[in-house]
Coordinates of C-alpha atoms and ligand atoms in Angstrom, one line a residue:
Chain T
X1 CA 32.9 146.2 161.6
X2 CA 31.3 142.9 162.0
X3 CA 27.4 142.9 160.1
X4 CA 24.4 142.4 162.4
X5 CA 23.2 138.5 161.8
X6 CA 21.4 137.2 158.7
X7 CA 20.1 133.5 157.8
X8 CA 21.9 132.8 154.8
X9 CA 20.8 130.9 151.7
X10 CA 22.6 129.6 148.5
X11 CA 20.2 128.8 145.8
X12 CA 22.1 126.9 143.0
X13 CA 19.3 127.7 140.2
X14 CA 16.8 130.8 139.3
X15 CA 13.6 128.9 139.5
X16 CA 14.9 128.0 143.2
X17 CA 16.2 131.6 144.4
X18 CA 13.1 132.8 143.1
X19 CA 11.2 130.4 145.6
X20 CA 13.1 131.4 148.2
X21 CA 13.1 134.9 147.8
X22 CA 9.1 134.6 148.2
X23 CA 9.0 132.6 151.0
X24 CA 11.4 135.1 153.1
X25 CA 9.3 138.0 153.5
X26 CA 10.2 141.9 152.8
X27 CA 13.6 141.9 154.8
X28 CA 15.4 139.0 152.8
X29 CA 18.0 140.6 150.1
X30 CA 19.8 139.3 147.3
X31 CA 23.3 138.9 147.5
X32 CA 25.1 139.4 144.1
X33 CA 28.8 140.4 144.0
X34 CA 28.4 142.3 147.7
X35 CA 30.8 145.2 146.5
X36 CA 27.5 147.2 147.5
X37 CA 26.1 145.6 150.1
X38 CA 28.8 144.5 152.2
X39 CA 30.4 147.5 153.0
X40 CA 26.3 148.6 153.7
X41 CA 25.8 145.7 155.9
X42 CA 29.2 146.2 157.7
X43 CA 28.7 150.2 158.3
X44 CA 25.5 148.2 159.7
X45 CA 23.3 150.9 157.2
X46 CA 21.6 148.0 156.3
X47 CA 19.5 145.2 158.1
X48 CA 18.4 142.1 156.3
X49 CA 17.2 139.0 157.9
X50 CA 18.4 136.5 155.2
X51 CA 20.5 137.2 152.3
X52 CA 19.9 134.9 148.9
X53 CA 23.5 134.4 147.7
X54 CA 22.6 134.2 143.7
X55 CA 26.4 133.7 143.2
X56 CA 26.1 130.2 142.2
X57 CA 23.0 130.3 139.8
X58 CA 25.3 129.9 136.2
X59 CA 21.9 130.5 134.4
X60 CA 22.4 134.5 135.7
X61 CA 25.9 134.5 134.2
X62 CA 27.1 134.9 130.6
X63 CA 26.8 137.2 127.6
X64 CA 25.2 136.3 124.5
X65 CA 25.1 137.7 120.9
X66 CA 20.8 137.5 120.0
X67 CA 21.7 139.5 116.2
X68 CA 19.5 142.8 117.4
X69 CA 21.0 143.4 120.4
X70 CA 23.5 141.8 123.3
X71 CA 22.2 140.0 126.4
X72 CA 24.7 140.4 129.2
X73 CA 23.4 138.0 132.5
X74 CA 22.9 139.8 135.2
X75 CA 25.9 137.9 137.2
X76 CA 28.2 138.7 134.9
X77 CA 31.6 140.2 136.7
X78 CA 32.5 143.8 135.6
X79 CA 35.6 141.8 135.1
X80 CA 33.9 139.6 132.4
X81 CA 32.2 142.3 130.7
X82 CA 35.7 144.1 130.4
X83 CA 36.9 141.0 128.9
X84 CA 34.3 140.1 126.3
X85 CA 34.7 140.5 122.5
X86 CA 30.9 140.4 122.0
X87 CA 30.3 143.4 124.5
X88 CA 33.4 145.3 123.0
X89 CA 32.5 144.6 119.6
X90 CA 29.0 145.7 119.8
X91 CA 28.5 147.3 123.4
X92 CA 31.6 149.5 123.4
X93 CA 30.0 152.4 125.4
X94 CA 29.3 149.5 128.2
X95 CA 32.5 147.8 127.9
X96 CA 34.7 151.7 127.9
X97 CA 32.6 152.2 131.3
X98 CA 32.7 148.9 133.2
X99 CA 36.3 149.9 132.5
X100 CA 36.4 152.9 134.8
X101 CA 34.6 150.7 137.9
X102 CA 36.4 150.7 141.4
X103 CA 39.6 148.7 140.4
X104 CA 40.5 145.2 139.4
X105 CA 39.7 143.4 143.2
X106 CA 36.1 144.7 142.9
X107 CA 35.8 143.8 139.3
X108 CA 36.8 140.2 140.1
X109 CA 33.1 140.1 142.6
X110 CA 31.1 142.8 141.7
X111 CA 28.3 142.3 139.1
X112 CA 26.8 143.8 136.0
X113 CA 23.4 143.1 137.6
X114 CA 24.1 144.0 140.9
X115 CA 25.6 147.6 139.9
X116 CA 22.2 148.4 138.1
X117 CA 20.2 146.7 140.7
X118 CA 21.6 149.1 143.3
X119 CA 20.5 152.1 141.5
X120 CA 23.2 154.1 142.7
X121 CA 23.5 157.7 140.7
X122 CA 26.9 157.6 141.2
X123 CA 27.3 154.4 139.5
X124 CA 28.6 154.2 135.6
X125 CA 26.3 151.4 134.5
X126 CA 23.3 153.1 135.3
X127 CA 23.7 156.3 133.3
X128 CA 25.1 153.5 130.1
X129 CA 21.9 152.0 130.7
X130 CA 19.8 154.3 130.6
X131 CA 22.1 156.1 127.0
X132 CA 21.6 152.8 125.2
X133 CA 18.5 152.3 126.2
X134 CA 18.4 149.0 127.6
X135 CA 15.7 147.1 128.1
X136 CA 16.1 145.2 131.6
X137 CA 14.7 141.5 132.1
X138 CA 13.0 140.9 136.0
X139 CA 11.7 137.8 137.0
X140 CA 10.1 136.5 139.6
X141 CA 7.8 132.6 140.7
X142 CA 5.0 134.4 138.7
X143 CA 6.4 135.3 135.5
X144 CA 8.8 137.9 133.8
X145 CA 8.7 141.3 132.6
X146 CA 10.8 143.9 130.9
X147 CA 11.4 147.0 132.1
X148 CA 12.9 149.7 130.0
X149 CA 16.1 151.6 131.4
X150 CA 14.4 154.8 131.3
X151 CA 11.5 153.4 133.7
X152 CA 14.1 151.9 135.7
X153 CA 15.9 153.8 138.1
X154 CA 13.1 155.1 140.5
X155 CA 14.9 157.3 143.0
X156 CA 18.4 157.4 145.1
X157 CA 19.1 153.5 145.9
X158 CA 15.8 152.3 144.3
X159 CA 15.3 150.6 140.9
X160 CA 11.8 149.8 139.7
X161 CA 12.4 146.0 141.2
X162 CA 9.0 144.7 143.3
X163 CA 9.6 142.2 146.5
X164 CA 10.2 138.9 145.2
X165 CA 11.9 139.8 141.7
X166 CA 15.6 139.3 140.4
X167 CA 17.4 141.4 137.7
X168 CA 17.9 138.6 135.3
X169 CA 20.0 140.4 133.0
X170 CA 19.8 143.8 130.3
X171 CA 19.0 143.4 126.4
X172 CA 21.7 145.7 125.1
X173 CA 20.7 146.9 121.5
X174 CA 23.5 146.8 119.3
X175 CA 24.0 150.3 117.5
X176 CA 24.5 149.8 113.7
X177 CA 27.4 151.5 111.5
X178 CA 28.1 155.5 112.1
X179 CA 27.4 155.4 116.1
X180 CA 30.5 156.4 117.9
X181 CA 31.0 156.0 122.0
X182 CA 32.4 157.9 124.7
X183 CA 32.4 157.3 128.5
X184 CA 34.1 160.3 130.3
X185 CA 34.8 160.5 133.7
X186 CA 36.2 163.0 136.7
X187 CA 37.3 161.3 139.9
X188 CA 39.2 161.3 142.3
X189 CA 42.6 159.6 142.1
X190 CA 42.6 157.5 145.0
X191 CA 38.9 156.6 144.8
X192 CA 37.2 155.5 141.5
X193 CA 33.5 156.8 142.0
X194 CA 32.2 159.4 139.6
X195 CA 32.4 162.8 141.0
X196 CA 30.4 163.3 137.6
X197 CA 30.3 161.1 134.0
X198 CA 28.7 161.2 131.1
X199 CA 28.2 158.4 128.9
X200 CA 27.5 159.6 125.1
X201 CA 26.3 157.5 122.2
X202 CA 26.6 159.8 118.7
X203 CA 25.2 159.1 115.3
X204 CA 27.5 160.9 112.6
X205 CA 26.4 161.5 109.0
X206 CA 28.2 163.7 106.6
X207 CA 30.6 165.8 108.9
X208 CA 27.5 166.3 111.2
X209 CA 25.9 165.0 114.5
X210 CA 22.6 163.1 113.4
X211 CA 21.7 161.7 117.0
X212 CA 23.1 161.6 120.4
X213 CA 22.1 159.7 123.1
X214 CA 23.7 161.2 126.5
X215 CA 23.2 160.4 130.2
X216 CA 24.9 161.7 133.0
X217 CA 26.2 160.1 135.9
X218 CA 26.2 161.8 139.5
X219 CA 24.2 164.7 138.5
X220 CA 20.8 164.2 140.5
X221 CA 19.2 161.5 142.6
X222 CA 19.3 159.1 139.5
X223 CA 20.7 159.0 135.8
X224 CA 19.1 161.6 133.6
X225 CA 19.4 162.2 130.0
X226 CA 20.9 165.4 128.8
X227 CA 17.6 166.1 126.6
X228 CA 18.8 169.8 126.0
X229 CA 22.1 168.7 124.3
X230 CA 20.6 166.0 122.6
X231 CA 18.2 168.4 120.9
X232 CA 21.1 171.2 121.0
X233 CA 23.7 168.9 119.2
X234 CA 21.1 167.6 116.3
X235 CA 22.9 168.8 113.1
X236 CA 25.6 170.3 114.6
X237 CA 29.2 170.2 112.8
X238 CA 30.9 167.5 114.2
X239 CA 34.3 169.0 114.0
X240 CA 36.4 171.2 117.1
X241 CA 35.2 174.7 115.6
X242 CA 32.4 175.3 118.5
X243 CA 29.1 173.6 117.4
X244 CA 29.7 170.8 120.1
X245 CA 30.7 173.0 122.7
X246 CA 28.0 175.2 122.2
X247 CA 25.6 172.2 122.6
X248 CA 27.8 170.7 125.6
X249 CA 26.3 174.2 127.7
X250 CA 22.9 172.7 128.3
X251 CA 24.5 169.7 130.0
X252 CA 23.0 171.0 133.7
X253 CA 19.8 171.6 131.9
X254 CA 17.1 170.1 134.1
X255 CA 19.5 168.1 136.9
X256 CA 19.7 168.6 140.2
X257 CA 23.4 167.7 141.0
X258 CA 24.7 166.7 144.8
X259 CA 26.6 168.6 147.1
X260 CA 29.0 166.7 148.9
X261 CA 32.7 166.9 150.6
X262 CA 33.9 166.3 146.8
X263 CA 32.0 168.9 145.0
X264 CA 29.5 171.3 145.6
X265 CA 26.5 171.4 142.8
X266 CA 27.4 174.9 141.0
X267 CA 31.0 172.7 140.5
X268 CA 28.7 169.5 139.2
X269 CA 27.0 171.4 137.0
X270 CA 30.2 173.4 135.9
X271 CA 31.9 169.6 135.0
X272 CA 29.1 168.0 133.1
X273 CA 29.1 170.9 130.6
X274 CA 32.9 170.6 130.6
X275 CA 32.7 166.3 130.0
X276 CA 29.5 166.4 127.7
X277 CA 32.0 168.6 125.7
X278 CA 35.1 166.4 125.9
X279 CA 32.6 163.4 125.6
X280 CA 30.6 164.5 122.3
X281 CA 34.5 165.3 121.2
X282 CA 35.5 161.7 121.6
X283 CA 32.2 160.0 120.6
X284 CA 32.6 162.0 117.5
X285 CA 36.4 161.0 116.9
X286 CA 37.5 164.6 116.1
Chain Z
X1 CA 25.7 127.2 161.5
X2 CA 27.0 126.8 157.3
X3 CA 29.6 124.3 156.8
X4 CA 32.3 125.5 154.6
X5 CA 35.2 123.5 152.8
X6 CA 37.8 126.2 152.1
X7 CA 41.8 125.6 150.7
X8 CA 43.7 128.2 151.9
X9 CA 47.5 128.2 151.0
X10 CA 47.5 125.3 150.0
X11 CA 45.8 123.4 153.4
X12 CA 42.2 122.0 153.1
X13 CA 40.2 123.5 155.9
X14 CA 36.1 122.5 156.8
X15 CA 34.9 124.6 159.3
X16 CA 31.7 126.1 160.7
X17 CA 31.0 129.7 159.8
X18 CA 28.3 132.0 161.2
X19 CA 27.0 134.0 157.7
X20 CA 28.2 137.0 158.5
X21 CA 31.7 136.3 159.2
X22 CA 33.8 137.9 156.6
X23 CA 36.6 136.1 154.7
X24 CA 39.2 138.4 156.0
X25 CA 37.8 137.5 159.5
X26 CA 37.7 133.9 159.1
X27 CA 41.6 134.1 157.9
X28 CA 42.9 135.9 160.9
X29 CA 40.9 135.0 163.3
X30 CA 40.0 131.4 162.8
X31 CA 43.1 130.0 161.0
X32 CA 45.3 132.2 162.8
X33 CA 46.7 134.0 159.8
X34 CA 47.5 137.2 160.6
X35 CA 49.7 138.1 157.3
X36 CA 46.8 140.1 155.9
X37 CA 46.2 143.1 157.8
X38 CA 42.6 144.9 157.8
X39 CA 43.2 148.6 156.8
X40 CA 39.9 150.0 156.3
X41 CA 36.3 149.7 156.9
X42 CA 34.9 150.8 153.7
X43 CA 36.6 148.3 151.2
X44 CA 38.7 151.1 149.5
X45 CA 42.4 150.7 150.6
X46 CA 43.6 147.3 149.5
X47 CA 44.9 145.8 152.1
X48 CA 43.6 143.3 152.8
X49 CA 43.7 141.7 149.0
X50 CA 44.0 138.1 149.1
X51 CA 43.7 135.6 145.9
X52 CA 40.6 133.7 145.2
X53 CA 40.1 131.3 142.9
X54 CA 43.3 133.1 141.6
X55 CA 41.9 136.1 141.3
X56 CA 42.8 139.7 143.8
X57 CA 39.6 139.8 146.0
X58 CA 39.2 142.7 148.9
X59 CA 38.9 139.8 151.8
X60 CA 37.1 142.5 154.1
X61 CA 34.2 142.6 151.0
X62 CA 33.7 138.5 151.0
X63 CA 31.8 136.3 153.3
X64 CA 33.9 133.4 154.4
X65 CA 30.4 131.3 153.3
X66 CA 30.8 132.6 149.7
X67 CA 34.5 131.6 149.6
X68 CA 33.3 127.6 150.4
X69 CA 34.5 125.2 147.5
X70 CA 37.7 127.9 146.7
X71 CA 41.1 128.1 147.1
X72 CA 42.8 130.9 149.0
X73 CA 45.9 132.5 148.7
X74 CA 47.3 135.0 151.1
X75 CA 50.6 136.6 151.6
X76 CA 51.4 133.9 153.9
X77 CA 51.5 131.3 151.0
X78 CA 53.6 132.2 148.6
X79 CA 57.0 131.7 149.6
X80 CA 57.7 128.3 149.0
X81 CA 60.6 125.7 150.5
X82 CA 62.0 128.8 152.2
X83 CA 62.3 130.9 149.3
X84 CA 60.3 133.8 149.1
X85 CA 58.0 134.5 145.4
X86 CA 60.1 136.9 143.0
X87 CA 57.5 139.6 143.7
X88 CA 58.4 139.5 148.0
X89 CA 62.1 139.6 146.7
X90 CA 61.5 142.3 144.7
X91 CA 59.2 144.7 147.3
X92 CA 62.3 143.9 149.5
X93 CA 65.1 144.7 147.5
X94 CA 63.3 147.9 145.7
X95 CA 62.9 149.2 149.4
X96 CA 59.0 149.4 148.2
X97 CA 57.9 149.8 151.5
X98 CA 58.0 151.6 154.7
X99 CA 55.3 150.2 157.6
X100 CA 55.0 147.5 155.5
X101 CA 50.5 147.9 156.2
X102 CA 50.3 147.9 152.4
X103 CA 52.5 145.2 151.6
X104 CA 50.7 141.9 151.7
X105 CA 48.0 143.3 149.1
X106 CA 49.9 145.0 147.7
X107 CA 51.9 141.7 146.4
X108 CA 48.8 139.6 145.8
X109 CA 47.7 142.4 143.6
X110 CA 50.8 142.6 141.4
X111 CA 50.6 139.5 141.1
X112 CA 47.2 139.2 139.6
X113 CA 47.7 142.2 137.7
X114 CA 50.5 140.0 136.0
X115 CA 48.7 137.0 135.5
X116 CA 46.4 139.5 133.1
X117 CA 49.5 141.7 131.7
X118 CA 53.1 140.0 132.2
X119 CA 55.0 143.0 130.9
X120 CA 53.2 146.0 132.1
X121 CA 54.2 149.3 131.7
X122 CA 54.5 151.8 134.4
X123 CA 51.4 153.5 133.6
X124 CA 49.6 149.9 133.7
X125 CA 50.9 149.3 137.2
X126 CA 49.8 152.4 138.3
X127 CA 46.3 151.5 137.2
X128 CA 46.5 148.2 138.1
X129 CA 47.2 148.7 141.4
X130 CA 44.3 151.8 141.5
X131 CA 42.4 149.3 144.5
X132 CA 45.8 149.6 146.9
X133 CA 46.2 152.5 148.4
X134 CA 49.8 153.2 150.5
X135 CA 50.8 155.9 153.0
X136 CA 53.9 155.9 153.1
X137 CA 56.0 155.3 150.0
X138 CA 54.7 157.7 147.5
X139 CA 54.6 154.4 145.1
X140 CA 57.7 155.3 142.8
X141 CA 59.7 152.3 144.6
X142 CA 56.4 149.6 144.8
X143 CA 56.0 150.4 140.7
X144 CA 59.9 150.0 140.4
X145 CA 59.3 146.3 142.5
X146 CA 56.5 145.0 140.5
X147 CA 58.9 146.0 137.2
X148 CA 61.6 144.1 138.6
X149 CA 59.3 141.4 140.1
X150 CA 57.6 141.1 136.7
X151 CA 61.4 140.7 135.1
X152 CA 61.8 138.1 137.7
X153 CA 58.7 135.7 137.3
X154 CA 59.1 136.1 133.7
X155 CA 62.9 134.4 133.9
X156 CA 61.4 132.3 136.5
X157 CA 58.5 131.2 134.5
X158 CA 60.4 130.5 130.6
Ligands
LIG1 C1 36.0 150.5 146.6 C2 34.8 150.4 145.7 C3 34.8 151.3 144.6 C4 33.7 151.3 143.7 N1 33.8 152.1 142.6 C5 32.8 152.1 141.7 C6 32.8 153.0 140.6 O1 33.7 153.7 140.3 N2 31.7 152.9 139.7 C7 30.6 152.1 140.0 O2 29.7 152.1 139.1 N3 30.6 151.2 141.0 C8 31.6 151.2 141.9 N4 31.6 150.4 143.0 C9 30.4 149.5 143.1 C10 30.6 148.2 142.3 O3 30.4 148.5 141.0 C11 29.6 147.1 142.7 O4 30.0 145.9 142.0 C12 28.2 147.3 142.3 O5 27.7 148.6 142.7 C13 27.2 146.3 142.9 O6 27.4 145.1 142.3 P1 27.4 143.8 143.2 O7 27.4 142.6 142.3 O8 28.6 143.8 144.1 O9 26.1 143.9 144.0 P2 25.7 143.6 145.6 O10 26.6 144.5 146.4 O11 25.7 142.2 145.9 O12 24.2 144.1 145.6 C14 23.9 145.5 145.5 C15 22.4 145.7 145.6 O13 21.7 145.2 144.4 C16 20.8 144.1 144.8 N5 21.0 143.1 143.7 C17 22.2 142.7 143.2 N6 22.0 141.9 142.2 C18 20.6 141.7 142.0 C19 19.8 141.0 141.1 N7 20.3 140.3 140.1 N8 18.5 141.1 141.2 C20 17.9 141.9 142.2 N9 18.7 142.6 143.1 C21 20.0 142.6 143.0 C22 21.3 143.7 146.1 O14 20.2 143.1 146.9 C23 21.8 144.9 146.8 O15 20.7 145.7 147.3 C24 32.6 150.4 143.9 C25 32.6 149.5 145.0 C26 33.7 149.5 145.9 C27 33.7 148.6 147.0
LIG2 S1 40.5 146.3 154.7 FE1 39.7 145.5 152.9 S2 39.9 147.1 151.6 FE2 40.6 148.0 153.4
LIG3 S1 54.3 151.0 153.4 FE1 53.1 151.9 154.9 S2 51.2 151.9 153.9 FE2 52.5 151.3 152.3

């Protein structure tokens, strides 16, 4: 279908999309990779009166090594961030699930911005976000702020961003020595979105699970941490004799998983304790 | 109305776009090139995968005003003096297709997926190709075309 009609705008730096994003009232949107919105605007689910095409603005794009931690712009293609040797030296966890988006076509236009932006539960960035705690950078004509992952994602569709902001890009902290990564995934073959994910961050030391950091993807109307496996998992034995399985059990602990024409939530819940298994398995190389 | 300068297959086109027109729109209905079909309305079945910038894009997810300054390649573009690309040659001769919907992204997409891998392996095909979906074919003979295809462009290209 053809979208309903929108003035159209194509700022060519930050300082002026911000300006223009002001002046255009409540309805305007920005326009990132439109992997998301398109399809929204041509199922005519959505109605804005002017988009703000940020494609163009080269300050929003790139990914740079700061020592402490990784920023990655927010107009950075998923294709890009596969790509980088920054993000998969020292961002592995976001590099293994930028990975597993849609397929190469989408990754070409759709954004690392634009896929937290949209705040979509089912999305893999979000729930990676929200593991390695990211700290997310907003701006808008009166200044900046930083809003921590965790403070991020609101509600279904609706990230913590006021009218008149743009996602400028995430501070990504680096995880030192001993941290291992795992982003696992169950979908369906012919479509990439997670019928569930979990994204795991683990801290080893001597044979056992120090810290984990785990977030799950598709389980509620935003990314949640698995709290109860985190706390579950804390000096476990990270080897394939039981401790991690045993831990992987809380996984539905606390979420409030979907029920859709793919899976019902008693399934949901049934997968994240069988991925936050196979995850902490991975993460922990054993 | 936004003015846009677009190159597609290799012609220089400036024409006036309403915003909302989408790329795939703006290629078969304005320029009159029909090669790439439109399978789907929610940007999951591949068809209608063009290059841009010489990367695969889904032309149903682009506005025609984002694709101003860029250079556009569709299915219709790559045979050249008469002679079809190695990749057509192949789909054709490795019977990789039935209705033939699939086809045009199909071959765009392979051929992206080679610019990135120029000897893939069965399994990277497969993945590779995840965005394009077919109906008919069951895939065995389009992963056997972008094999031989991939032979083919190699030869072609040393
Ligand atoms: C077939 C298909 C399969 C997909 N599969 C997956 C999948 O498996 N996993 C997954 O995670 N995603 C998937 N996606 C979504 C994809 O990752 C999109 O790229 C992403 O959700 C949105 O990024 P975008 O740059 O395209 O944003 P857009 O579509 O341009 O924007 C999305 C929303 O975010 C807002 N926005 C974007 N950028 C900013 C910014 N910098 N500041 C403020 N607001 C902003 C927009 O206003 C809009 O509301 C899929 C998409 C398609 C079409
Ligand atoms: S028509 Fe574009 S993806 Fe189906
Ligand atoms: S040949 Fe018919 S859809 Fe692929």
């Amino acid at each position: 279908m053809i979208p309903a009609s929108f003035d159209y705008s194509r700022p060519s730096s930050l300082e002026e999309a911000l300006a223009v994003l002001g002046d255009a009232g409540e309805e305007a949107k920005v326009l990132a990779g439109g992997q998301s919105l398109l399809p929204l605007l041509r199922l005519r689910l959505a109605y804005p009166t002017t988009l703000i095409d940020i494609g163009r603005v080269a300050e929003l794009r790139g990914i740079a090594d700061h020592g402490d931690h990784v920023f990655i712009g927010a107009m950075t293609t998923h294709h890009e961030v596969v790509r980088s040797p920054v993000v998969n030296e020292h961002c592995p966890l976001v590099a293994l699930a930028t990975a597993t988006v849609a397929d190469r076509a989408v990754r070409h236009r759709g954004t690392f911005g634009g896929s937290l932006a949209h705040a979509d539960p089912a999305g893999d960035l979000p729930s990676v976000a929200l593991a390695l705690d990211m700290d997310l950078v907003v701006r808008s004509s009166s200044g900046e702020r930083v809003i921590p992952a965790a403070d991020f994602f609101v509600d279904y569709l609706e990230p913590a961003l006021e009218p008149g902001e743009i996602l400028v890009g995430a501070r990504v902290p680096k995880l030192g020595p001993g941290w291992g990564f795992h982003y696992e995934k169950f979908h369906r073959t012919a479509q990439a979105w997670a019928t569930v994910g979990v994204a795991a961050a683990v801290r080893r030391s001597n044979g056992t699970v120090a810290e984990a950091r785990i977030a799950l993807t598709n389980m509620g109307p935003t990314p949640i941490r698995a709290v109860a496996v985190e706390a579950a998992v804390r000096g476990a034995a990270a080897d394939r004799n039981g401790a991690l399985r045993e831990a992987a059990e809380q996984a539905a602990e606390g979420t409030d998983p979907p029920g859709d024409l793919h899976a019902r939530p008693d399934y949901r819940a049934h997968l994240s304790r069988v991925l936050t298994h196979r995850a902490l398995l991975a993460a922990c190389a054993v | 109305m936004p003015r846009i300068t677009v190159k597609v297959d290799d012609i220089t086109y400036e024409e006036d776009v309403e915003p909302r027109t989408l790329l795939v729109h703006f290629l078969r209905d304005r320029l009159g090139k029909t090669g790439t079909p439109i399978g789907c309305d929610t940007s999951n079945c591949g068809s209608c995968t063009v290059l841009m910038d010489g990367r695969s894009v889904k032309s149903c997810s682009v506005l025609a005003v984002q694709a101003d300054e860029s250079e556009i390649v569709t299915i219709e573009g790559l045979a050249s003096d008469g002679n079809w690309h190695p990749m057509q040659r192949a789909f054709h001769e490795e019977h990789a297709l039935q209705c033939g919907y699939c086809t045009p992204g199909m071959i765009l997409a392979a051929i992206d997926l080679l610019n990135d891998d120029p000897d893939p392996s069965d399994e990277a095909i497969r993945q590779g190709l995840e965005g394009n979906l077919c109906r008919c074919t069951g895939y065995c003979n389009i992963v056997r075309a972008v094999r031989r295809g991939a032979e083919e462009m190699g030869v072609t290209s040393r």
